[in-house]
mmCIF file of N, CA and C in Angstrom:
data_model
loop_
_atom_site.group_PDB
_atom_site.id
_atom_site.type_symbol
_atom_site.label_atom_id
_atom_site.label_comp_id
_atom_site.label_asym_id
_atom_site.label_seq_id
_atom_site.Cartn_x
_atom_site.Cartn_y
_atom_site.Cartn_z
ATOM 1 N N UNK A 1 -33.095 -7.517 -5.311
ATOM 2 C CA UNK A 1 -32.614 -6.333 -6.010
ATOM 3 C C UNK A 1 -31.260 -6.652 -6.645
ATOM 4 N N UNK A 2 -31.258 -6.204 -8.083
ATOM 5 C CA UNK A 2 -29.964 -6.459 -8.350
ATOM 6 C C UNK A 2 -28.964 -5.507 -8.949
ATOM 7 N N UNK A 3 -29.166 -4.595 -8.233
ATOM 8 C CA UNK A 3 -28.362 -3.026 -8.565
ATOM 9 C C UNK A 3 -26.644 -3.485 -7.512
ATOM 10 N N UNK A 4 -26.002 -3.650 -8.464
ATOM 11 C CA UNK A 4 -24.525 -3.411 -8.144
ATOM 12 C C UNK A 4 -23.853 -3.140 -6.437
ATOM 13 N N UNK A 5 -23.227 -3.715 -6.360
ATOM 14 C CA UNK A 5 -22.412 -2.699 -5.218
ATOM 15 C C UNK A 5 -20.606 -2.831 -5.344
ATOM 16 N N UNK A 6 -20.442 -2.176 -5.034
ATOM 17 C CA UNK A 6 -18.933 -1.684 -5.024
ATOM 18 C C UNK A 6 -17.998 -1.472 -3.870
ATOM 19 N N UNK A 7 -16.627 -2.200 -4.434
ATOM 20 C CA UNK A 7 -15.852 -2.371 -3.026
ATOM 21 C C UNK A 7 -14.479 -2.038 -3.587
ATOM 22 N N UNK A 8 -13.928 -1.298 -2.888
ATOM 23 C CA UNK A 8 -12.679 -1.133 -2.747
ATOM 24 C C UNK A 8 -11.570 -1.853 -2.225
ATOM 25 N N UNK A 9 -11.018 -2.277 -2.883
ATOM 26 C CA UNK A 9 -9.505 -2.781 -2.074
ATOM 27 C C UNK A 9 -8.238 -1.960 -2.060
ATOM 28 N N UNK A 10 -7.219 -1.713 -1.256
ATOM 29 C CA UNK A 10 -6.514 -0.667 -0.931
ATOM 30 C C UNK A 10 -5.457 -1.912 -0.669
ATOM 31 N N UNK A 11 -4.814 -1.948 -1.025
ATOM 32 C CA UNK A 11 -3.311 -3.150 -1.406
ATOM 33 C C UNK A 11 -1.705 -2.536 -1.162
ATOM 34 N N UNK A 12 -1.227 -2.917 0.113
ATOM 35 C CA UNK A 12 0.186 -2.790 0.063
ATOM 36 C C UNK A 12 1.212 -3.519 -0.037
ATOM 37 N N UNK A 13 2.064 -4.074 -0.693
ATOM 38 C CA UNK A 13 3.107 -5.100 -0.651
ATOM 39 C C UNK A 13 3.681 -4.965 1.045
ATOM 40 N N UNK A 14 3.639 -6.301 1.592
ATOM 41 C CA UNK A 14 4.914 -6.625 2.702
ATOM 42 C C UNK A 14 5.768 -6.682 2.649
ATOM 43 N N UNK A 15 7.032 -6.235 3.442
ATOM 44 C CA UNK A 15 8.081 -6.227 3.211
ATOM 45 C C UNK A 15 9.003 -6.129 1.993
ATOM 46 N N UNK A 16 8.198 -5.118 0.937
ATOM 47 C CA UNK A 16 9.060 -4.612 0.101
ATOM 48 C C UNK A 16 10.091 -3.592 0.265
ATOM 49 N N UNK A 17 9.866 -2.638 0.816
ATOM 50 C CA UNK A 17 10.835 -1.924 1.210
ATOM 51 C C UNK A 17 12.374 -2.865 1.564
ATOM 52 N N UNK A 18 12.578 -3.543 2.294
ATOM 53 C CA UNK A 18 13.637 -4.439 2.563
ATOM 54 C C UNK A 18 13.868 -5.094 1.329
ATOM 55 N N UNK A 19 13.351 -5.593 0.496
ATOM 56 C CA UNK A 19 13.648 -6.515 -0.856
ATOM 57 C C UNK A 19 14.656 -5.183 -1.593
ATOM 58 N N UNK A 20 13.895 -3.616 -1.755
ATOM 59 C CA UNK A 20 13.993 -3.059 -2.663
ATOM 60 C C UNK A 20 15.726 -2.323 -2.029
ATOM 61 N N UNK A 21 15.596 -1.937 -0.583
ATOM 62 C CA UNK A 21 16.825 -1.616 -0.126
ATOM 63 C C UNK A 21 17.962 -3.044 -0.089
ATOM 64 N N UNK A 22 17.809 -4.189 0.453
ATOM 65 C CA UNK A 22 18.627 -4.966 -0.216
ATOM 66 C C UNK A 22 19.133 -5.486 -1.653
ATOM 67 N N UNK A 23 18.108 -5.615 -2.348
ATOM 68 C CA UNK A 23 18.707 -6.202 -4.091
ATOM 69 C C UNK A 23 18.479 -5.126 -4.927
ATOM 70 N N UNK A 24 17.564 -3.874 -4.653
ATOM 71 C CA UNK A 24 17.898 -2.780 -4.908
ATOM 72 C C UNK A 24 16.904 -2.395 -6.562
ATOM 73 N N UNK A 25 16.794 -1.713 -7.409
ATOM 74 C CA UNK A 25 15.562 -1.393 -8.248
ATOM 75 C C UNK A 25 15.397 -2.401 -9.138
ATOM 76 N N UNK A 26 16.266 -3.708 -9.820
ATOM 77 C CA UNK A 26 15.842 -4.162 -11.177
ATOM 78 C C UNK A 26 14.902 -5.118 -10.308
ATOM 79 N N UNK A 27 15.448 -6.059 -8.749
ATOM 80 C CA UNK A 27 14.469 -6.742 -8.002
ATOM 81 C C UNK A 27 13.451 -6.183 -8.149
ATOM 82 N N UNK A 28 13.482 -4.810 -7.486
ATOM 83 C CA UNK A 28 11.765 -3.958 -7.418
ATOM 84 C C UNK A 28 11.468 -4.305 -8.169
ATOM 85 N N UNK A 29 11.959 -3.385 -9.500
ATOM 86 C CA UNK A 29 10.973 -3.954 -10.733
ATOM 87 C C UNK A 29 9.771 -5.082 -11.027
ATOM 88 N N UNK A 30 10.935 -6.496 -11.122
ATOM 89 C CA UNK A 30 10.447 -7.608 -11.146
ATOM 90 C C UNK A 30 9.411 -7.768 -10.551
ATOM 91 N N UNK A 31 9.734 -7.339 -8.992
ATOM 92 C CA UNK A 31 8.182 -7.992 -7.980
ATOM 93 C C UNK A 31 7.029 -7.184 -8.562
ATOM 94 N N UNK A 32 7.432 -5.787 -8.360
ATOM 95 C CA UNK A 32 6.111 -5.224 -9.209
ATOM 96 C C UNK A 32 5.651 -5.918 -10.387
ATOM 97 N N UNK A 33 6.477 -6.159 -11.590
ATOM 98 C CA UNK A 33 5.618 -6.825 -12.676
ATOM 99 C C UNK A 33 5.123 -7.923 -12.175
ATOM 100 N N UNK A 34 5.517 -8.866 -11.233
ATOM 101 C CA UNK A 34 5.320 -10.002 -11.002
ATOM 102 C C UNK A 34 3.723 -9.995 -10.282
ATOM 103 N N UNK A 35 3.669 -8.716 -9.224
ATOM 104 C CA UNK A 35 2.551 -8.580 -8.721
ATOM 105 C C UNK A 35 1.360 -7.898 -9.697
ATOM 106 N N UNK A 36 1.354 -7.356 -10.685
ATOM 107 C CA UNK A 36 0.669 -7.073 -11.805
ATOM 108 C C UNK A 36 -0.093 -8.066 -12.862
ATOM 109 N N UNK A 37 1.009 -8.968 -13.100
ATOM 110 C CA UNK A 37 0.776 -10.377 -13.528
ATOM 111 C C UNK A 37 -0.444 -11.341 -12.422
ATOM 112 N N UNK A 38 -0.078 -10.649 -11.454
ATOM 113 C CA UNK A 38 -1.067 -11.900 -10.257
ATOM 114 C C UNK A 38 -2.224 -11.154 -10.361
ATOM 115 N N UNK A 39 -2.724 -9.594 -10.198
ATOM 116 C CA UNK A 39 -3.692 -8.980 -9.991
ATOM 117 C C UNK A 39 -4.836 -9.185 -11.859
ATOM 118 N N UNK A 40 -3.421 -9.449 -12.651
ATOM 119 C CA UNK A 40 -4.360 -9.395 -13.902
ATOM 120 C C UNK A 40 -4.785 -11.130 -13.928
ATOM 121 N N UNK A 41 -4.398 -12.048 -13.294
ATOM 122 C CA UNK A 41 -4.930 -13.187 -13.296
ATOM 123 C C UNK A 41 -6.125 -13.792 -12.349
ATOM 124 N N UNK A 42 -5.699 -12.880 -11.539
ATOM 125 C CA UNK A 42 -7.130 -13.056 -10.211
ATOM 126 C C UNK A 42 -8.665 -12.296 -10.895
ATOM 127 N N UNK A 43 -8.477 -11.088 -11.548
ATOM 128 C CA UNK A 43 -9.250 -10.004 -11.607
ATOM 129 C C UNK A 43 -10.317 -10.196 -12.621
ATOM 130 N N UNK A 44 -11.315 -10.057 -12.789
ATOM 131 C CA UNK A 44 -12.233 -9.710 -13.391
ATOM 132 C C UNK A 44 -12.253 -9.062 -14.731
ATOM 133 N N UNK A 45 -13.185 -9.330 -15.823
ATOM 134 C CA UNK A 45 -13.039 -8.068 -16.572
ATOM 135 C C UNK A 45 -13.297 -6.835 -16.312
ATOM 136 N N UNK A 46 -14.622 -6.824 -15.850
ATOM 137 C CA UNK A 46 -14.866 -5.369 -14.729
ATOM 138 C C UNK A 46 -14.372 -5.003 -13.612
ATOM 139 N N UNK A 47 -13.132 -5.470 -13.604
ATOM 140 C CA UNK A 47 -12.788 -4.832 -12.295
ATOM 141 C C UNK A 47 -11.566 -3.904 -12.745
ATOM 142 N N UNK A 48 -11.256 -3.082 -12.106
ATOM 143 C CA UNK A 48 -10.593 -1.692 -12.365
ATOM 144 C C UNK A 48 -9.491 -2.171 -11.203
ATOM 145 N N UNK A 49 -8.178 -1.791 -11.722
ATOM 146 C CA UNK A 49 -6.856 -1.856 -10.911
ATOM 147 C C UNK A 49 -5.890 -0.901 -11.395
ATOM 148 N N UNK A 50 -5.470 -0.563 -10.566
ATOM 149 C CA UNK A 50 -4.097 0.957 -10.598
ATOM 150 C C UNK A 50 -2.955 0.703 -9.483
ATOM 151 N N UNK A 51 -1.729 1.028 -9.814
ATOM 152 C CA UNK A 51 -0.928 0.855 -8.614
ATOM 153 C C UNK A 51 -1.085 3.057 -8.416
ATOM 154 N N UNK A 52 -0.868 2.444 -7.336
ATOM 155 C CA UNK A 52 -1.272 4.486 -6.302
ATOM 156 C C UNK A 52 0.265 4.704 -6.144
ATOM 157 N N UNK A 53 1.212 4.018 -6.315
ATOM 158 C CA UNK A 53 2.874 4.547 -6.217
ATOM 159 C C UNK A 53 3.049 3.397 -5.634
ATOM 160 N N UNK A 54 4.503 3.289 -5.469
ATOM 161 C CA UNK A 54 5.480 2.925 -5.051
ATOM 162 C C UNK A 54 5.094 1.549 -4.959
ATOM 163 N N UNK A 55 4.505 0.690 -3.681
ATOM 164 C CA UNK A 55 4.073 -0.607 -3.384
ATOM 165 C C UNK A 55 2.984 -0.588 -3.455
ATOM 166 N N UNK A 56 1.518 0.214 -3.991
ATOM 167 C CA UNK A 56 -0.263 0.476 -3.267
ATOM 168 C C UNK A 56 -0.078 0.332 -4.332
ATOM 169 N N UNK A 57 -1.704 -0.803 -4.233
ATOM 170 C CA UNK A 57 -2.511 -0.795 -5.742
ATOM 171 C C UNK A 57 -3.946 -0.121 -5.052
ATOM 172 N N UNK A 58 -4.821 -0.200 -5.809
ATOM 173 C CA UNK A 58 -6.166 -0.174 -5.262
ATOM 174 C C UNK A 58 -7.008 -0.748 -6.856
ATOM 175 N N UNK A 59 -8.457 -1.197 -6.175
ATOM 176 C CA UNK A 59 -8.731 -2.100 -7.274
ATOM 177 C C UNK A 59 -10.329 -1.648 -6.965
ATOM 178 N N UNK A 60 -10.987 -1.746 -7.682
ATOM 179 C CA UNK A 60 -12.335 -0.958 -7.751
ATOM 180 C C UNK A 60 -13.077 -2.421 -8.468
ATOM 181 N N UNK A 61 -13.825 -2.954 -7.700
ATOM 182 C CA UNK A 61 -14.772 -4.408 -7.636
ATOM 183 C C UNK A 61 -16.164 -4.099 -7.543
ATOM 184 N N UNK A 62 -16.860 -4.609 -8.596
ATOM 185 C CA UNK A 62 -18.530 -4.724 -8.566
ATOM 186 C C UNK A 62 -18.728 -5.887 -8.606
ATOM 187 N N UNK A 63 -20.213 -5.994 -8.110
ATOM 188 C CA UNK A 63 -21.005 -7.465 -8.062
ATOM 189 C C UNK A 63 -22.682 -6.853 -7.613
ATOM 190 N N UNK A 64 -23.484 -7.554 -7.542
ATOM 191 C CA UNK A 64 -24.481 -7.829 -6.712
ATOM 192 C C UNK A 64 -24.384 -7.265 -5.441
ATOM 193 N N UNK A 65 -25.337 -6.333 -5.311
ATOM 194 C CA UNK A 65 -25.454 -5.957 -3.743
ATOM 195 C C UNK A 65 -25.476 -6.494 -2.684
ATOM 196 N N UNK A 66 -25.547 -7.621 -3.265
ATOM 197 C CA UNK A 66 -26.100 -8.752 -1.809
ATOM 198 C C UNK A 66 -24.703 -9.838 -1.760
ATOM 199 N N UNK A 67 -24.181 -9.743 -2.760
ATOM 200 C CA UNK A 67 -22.959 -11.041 -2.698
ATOM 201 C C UNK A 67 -21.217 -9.886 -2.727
ATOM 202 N N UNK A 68 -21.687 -8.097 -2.664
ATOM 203 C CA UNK A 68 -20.590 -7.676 -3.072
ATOM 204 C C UNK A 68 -18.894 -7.940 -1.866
ATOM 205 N N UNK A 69 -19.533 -8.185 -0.573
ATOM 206 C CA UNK A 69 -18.826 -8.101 0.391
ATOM 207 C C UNK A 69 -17.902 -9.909 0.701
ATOM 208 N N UNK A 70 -18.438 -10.182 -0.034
ATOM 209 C CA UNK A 70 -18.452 -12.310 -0.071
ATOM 210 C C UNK A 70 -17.196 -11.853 -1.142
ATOM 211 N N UNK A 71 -17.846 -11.285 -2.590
ATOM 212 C CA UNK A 71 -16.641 -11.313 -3.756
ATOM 213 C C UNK A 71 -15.521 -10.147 -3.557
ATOM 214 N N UNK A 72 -15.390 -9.219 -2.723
ATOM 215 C CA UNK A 72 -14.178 -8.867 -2.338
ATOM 216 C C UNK A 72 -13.239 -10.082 -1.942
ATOM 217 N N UNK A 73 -13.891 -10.192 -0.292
ATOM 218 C CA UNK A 73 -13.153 -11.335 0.463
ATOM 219 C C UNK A 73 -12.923 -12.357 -0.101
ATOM 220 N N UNK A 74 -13.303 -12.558 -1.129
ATOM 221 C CA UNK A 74 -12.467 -13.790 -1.929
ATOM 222 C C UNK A 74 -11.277 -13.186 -2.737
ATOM 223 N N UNK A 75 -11.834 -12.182 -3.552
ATOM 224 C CA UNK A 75 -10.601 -11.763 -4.253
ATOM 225 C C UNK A 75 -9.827 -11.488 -3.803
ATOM 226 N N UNK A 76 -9.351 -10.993 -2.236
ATOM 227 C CA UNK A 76 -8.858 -10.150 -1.335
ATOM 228 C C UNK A 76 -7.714 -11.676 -0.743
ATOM 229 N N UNK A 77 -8.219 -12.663 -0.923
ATOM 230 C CA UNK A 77 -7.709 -13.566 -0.149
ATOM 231 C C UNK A 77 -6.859 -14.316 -1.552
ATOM 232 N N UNK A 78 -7.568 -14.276 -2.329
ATOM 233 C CA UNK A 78 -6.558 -14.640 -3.813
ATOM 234 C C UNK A 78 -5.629 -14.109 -3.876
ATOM 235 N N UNK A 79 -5.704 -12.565 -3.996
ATOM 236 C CA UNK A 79 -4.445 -11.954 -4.217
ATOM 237 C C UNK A 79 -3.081 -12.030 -3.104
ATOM 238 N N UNK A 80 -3.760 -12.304 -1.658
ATOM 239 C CA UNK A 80 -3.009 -12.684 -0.878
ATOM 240 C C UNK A 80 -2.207 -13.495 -1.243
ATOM 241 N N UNK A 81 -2.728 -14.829 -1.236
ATOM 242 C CA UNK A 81 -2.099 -16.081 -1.483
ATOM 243 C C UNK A 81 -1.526 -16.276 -2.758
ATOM 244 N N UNK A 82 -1.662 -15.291 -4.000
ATOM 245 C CA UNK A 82 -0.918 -15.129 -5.101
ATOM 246 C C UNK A 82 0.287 -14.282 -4.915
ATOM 247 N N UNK A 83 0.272 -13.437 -3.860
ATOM 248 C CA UNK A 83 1.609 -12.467 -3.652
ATOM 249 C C UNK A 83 2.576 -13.577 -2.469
ATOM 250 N N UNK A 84 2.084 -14.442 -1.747
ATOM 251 C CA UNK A 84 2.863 -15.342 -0.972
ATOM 252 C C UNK A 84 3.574 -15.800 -1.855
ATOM 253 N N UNK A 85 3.313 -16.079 -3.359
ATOM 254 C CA UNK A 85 4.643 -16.933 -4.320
ATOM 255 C C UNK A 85 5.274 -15.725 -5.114
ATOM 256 N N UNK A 86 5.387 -14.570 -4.682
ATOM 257 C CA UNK A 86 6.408 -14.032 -5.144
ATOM 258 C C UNK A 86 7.751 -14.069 -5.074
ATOM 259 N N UNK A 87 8.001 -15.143 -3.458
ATOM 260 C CA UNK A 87 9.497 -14.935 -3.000
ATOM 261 C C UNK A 87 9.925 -13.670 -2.471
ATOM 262 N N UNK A 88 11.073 -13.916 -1.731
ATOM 263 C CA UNK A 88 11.552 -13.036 -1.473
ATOM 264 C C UNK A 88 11.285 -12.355 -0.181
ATOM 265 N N UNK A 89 10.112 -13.133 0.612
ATOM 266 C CA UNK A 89 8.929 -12.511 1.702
ATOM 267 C C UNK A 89 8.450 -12.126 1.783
ATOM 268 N N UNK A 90 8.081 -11.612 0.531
ATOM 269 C CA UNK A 90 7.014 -10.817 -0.120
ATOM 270 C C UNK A 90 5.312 -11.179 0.011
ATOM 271 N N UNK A 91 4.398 -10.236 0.830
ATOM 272 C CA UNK A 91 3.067 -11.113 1.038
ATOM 273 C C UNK A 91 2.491 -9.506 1.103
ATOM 274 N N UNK A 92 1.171 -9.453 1.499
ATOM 275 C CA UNK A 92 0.119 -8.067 0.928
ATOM 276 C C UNK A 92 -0.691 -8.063 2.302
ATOM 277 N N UNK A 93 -0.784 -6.572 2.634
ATOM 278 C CA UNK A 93 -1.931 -6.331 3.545
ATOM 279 C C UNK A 93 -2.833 -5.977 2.768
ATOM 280 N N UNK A 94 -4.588 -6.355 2.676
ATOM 281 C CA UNK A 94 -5.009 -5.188 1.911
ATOM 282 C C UNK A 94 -6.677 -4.930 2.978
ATOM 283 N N UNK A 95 -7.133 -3.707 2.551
ATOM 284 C CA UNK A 95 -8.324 -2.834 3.345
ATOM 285 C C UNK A 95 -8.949 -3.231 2.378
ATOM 286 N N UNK A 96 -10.549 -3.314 2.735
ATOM 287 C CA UNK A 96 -11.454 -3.304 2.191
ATOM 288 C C UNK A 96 -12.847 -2.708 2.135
ATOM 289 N N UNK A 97 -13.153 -1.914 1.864
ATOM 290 C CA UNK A 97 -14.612 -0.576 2.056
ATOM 291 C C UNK A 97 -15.555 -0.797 1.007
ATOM 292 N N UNK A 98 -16.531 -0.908 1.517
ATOM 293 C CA UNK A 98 -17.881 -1.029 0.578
ATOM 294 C C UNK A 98 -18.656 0.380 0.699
ATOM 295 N N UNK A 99 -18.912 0.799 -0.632
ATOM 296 C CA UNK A 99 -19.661 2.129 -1.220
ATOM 297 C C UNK A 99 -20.953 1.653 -0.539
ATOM 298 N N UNK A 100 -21.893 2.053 0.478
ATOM 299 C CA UNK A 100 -22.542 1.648 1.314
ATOM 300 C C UNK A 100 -24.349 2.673 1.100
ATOM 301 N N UNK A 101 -23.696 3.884 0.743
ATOM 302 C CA UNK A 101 -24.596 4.420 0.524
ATOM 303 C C UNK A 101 -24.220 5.650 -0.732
ATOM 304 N N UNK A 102 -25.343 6.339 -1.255
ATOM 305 C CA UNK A 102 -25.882 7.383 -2.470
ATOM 306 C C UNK A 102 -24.296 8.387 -1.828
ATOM 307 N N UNK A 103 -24.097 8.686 -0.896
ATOM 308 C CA UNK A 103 -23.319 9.713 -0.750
ATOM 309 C C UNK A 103 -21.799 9.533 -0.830
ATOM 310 N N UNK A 104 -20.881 8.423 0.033
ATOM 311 C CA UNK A 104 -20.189 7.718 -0.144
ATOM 312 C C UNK A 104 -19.578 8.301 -1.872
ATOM 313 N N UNK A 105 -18.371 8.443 -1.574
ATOM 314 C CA UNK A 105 -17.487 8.883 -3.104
ATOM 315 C C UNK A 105 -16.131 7.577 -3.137
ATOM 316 N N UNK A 106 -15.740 7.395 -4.217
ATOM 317 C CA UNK A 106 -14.961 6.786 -4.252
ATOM 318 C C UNK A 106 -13.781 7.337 -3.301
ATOM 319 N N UNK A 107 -13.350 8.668 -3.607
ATOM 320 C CA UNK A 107 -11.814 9.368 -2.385
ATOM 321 C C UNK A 107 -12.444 8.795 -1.037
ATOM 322 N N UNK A 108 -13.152 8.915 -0.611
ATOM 323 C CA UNK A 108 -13.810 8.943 0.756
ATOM 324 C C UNK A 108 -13.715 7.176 0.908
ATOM 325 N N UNK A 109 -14.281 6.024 0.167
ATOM 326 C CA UNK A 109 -14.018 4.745 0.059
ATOM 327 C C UNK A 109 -12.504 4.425 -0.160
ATOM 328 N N UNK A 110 -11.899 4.808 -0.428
ATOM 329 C CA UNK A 110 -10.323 4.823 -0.994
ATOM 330 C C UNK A 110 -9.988 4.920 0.597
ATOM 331 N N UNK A 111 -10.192 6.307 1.464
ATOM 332 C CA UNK A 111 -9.421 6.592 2.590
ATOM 333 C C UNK A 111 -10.151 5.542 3.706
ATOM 334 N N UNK A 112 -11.113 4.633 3.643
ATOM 335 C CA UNK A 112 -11.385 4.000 4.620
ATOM 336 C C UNK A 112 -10.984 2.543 4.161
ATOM 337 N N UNK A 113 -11.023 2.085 2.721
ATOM 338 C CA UNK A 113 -9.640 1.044 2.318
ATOM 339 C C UNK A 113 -8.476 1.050 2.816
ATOM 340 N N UNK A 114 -7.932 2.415 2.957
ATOM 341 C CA UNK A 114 -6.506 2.417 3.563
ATOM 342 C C UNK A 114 -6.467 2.401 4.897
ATOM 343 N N UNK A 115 -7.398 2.823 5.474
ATOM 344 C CA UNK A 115 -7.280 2.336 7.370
ATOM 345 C C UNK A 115 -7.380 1.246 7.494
ATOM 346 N N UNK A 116 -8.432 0.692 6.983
ATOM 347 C CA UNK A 116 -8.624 -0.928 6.931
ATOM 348 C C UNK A 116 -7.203 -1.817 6.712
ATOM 349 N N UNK A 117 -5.861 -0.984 5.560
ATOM 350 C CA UNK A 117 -5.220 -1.686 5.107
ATOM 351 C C UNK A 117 -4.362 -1.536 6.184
ATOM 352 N N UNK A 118 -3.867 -0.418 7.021
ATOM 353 C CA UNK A 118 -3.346 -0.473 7.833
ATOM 354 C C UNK A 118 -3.823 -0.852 9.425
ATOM 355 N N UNK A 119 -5.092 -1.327 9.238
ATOM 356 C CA UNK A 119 -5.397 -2.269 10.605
ATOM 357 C C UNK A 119 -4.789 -3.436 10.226
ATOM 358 N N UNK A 120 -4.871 -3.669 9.150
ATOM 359 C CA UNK A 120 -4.520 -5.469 8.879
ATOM 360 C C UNK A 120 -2.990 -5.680 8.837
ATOM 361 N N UNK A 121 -1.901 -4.258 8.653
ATOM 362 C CA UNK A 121 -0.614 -4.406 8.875
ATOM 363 C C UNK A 121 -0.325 -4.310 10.739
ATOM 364 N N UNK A 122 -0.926 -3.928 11.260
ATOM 365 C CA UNK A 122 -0.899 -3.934 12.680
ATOM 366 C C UNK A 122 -1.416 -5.290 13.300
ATOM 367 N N UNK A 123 -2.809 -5.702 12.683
ATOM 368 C CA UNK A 123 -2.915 -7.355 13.134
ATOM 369 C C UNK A 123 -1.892 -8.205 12.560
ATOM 370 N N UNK A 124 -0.885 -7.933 11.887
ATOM 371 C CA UNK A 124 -0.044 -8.678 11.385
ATOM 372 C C UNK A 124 0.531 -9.765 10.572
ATOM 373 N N UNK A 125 0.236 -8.416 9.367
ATOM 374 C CA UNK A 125 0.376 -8.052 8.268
ATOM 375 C C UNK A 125 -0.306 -9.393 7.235
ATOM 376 N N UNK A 126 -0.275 -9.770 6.067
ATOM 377 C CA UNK A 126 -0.034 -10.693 5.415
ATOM 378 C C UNK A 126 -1.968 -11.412 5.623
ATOM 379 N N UNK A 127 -2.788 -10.346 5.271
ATOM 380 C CA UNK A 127 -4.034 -10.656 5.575
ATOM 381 C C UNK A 127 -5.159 -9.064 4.863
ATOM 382 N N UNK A 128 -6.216 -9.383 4.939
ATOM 383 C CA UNK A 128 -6.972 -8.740 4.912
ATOM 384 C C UNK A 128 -8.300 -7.915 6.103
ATOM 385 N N UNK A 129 -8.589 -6.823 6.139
ATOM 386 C CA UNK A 129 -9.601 -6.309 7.072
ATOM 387 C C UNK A 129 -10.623 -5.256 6.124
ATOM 388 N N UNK A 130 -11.809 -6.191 6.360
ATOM 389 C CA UNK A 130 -13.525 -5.017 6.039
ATOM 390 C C UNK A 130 -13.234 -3.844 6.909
ATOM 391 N N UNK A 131 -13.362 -2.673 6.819
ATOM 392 C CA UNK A 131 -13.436 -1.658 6.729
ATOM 393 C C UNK A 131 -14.393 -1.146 8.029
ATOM 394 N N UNK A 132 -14.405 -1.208 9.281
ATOM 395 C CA UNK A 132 -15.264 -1.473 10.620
ATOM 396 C C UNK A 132 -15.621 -2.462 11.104
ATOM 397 N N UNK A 133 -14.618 -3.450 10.700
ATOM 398 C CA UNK A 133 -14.628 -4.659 11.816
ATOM 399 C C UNK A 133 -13.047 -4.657 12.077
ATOM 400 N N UNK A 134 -13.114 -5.764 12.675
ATOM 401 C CA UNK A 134 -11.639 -6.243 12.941
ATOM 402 C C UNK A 134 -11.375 -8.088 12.618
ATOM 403 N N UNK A 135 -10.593 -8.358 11.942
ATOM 404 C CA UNK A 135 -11.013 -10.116 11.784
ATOM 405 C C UNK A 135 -10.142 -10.477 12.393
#
């Protein structure tokens, strides 16, 4: 079958807050463009990306139903290792939720991206977690 599936990633910068209270908004700035620059080089043409405020992006990923959970976790691990060269100590937790079934809404995939994103800041930080597991 080759009907689509869809995954959410839910993306927070590490230790920005400290960058932004020490060197203060033109730093912010920078890292943000800098992390924009990484998400538009990792990303897809079809793939959909927004920052949600402050440090959160979230990124809306299709593929193959059968390979959609493989091409998160790769992208998921790119963007990682593309936010490790930002400097500064700057590195990314991010959640990851797959639209699983007909009912499933994107808000509803969004809020189980973000638990996911904050399991993976509690396993500590600077990593990724699927959305009902634990890695």
């Amino acid at each position: 079958m080759n009907e689509d599936g869809v995954a959410i990633l839910f993306i927070d910068l590490d230790n920005f807050k400290q960058v932004n209270d020490t060197h203060g908004p033109e730093k912010r700035d920078e890292i943000l463009r800098s992390v924009g620059k990484i998400l538009r080089s990792i990303l897809r043409d079809k793939d959909v990306a927004g920052r949600m405020g402050g440090d959160e992006f979230v990124i809306c990923v299709s593929a193959r139903r059968e390979v959609i959970q493989k091409t998160a976790m790769s992208i998921a691990q790119r963007i990682i290792t593309g936010t490790n060269g930002v400097g500064y100590g700057i590195g990314c937790s991010i959640g990851i939720a797959l639209i699983t079934s007909p009912q499933d809404t994107i808000a509803s995939t969004i809020k189980c991206a973000d638990a996911a994103m904050y399991e993976a800041k509690k396993l500590g930080k600077n990593r990724f977690i699927l959305f009902g597991t634990s890695n």
